[in-house]
JSON list of C-alpha atoms and ligand atoms in Angstrom, two decimals:
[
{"chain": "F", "resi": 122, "resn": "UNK", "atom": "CA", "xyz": [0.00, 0.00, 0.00]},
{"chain": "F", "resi": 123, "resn": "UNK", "atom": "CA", "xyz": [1.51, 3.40, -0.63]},
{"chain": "F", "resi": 124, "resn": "UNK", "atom": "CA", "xyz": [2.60, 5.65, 1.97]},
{"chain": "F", "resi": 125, "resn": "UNK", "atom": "CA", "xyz": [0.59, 8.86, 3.29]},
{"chain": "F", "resi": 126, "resn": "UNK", "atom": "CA", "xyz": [1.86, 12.32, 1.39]},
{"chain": "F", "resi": 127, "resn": "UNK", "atom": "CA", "xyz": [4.39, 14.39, 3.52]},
{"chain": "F", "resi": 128, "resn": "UNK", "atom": "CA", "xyz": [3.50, 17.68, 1.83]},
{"chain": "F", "resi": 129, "resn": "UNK", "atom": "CA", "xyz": [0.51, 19.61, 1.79]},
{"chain": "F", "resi": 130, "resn": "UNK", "atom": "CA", "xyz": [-0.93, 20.28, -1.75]},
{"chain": "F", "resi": 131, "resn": "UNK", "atom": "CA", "xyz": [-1.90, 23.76, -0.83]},
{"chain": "F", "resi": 132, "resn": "UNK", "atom": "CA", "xyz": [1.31, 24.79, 0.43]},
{"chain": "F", "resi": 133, "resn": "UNK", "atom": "CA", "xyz": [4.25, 22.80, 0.29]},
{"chain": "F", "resi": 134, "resn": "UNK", "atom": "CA", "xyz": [4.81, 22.93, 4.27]},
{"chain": "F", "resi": 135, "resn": "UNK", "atom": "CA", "xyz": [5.29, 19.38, 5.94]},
{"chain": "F", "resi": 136, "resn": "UNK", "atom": "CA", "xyz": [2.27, 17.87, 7.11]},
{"chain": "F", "resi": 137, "resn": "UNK", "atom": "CA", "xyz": [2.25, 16.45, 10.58]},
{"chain": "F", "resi": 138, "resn": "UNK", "atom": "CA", "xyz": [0.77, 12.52, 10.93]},
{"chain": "F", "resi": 139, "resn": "UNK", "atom": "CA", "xyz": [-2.30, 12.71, 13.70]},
{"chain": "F", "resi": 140, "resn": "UNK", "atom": "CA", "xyz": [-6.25, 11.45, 13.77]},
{"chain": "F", "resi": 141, "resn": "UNK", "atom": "CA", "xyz": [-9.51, 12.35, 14.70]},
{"chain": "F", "resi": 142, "resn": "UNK", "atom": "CA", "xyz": [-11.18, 11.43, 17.64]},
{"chain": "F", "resi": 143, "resn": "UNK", "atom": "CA", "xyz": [-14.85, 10.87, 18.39]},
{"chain": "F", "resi": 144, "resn": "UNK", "atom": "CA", "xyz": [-15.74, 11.97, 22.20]},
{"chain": "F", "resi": 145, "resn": "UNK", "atom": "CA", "xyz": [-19.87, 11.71, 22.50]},
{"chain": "F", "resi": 146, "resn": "UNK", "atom": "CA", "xyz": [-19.39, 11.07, 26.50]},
{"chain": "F", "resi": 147, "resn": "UNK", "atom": "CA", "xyz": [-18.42, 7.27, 26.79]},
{"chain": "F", "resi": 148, "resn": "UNK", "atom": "CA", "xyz": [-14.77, 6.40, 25.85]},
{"chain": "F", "resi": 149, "resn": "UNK", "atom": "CA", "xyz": [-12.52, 8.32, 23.59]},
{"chain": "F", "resi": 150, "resn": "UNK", "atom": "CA", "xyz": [-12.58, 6.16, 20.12]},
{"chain": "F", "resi": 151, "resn": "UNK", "atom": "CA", "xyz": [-10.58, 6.90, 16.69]},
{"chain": "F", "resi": 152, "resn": "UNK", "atom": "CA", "xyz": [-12.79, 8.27, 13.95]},
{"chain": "F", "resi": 153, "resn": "UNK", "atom": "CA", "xyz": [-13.84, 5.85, 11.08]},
{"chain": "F", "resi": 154, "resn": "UNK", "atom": "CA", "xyz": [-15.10, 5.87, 7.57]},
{"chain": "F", "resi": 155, "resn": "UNK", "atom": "CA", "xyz": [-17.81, 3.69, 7.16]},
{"chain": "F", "resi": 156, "resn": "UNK", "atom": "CA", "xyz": [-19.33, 2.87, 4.06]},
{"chain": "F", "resi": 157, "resn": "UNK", "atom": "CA", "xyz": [-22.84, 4.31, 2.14]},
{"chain": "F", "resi": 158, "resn": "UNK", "atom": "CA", "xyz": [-24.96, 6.64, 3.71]},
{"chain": "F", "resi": 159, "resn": "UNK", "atom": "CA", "xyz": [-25.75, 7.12, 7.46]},
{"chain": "F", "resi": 160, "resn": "UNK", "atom": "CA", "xyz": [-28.69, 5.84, 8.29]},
{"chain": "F", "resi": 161, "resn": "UNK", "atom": "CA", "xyz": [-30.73, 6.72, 11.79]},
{"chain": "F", "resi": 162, "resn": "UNK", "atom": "CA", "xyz": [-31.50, 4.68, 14.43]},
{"chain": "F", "resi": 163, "resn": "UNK", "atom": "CA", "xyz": [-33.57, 5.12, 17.75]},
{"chain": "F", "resi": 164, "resn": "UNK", "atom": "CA", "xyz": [-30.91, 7.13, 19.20]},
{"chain": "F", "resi": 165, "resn": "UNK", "atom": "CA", "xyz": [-27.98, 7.87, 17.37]},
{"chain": "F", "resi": 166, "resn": "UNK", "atom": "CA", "xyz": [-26.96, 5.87, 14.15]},
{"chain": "F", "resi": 167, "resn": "UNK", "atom": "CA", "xyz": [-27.61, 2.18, 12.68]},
{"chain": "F", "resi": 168, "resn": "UNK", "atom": "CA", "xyz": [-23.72, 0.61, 12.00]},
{"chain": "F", "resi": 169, "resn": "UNK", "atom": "CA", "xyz": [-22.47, -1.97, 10.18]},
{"chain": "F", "resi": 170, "resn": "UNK", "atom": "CA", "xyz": [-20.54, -4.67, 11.90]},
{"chain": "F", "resi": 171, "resn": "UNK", "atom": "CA", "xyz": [-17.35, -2.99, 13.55]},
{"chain": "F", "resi": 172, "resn": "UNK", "atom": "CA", "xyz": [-15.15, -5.29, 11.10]},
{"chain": "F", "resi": 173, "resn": "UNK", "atom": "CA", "xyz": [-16.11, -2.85, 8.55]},
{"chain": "F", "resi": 174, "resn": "UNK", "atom": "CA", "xyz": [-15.08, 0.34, 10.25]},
{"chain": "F", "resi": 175, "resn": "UNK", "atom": "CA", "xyz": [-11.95, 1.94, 8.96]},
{"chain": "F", "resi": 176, "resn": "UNK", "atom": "CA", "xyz": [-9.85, 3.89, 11.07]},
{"chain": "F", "resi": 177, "resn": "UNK", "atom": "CA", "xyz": [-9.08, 7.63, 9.93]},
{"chain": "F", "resi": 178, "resn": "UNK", "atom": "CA", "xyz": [-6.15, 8.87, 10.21]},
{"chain": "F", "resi": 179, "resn": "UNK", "atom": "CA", "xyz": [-5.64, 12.40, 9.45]},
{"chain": "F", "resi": 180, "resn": "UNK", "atom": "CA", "xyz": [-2.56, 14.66, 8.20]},
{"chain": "F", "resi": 181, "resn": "UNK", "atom": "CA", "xyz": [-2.41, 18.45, 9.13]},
{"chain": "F", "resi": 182, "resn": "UNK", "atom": "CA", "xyz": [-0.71, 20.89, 7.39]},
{"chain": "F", "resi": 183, "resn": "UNK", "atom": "CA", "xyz": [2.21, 22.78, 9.74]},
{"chain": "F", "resi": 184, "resn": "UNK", "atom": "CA", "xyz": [1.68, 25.88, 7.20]},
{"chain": "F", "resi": 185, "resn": "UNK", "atom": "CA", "xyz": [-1.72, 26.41, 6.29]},
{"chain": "F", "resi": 186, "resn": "UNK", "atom": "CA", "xyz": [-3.56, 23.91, 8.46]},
{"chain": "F", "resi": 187, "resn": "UNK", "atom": "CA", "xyz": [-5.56, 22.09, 5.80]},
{"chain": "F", "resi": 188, "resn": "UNK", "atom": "CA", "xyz": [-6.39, 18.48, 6.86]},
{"chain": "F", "resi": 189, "resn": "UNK", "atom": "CA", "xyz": [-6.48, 15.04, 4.78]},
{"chain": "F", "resi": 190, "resn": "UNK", "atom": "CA", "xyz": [-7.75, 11.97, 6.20]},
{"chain": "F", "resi": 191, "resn": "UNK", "atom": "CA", "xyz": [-7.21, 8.40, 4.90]},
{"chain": "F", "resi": 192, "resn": "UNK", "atom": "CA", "xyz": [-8.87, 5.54, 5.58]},
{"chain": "F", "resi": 193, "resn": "UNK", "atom": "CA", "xyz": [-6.73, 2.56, 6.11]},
{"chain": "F", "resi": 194, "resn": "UNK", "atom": "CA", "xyz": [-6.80, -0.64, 8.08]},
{"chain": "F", "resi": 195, "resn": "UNK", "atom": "CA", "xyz": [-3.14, -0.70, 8.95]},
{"chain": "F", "resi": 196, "resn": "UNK", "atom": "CA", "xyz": [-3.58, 3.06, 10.84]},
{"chain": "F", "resi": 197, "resn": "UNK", "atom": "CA", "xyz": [-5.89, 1.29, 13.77]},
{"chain": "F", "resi": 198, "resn": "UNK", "atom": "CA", "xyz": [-4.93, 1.81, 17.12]},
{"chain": "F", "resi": 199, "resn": "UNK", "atom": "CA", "xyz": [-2.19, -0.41, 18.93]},
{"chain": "T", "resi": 341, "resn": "ZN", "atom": "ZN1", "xyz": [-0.55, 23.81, 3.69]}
]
């Protein structure tokens, strides 16, 4: 799989390796991209299995702060 860019497009400063992070008042969990659109449930949203979840991991710019994320199965937390 190809490595994550180490440049921002916008810019040319570095970009610095990081992630998003969901906090909704239980545990602090990585942000995932999840396939199709979301669909509602009785209180929050219907998922897929978790197997299907792909971690985010995000890239901000040092310069201009612009943000990528990438989805990739390899960037889950250790
Ligand atoms: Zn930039």
């Amino acid at each position: 799989m190809s490595s994550l860019p180490t440049d921002c497009p916008k810019c040319n400063s570095r970009f610095i390796h990081g992630y998003s992070v969901e906090i909704t008042g239980g545990p602090a969990m990585v942000g995932f991209w999840i396939e199709g659109l979301p669909k509602k449930a009785w209180f929050g949203l219907k998922l897929p299995p978790k197997k299907e979840w792909i971690p985010l991991a995000t890239l901000r710019c040092s310069g201009c702060g612009y943000v990528e994320s990438y989805a990739r199965s390899e960037l889950a937390a250790k």
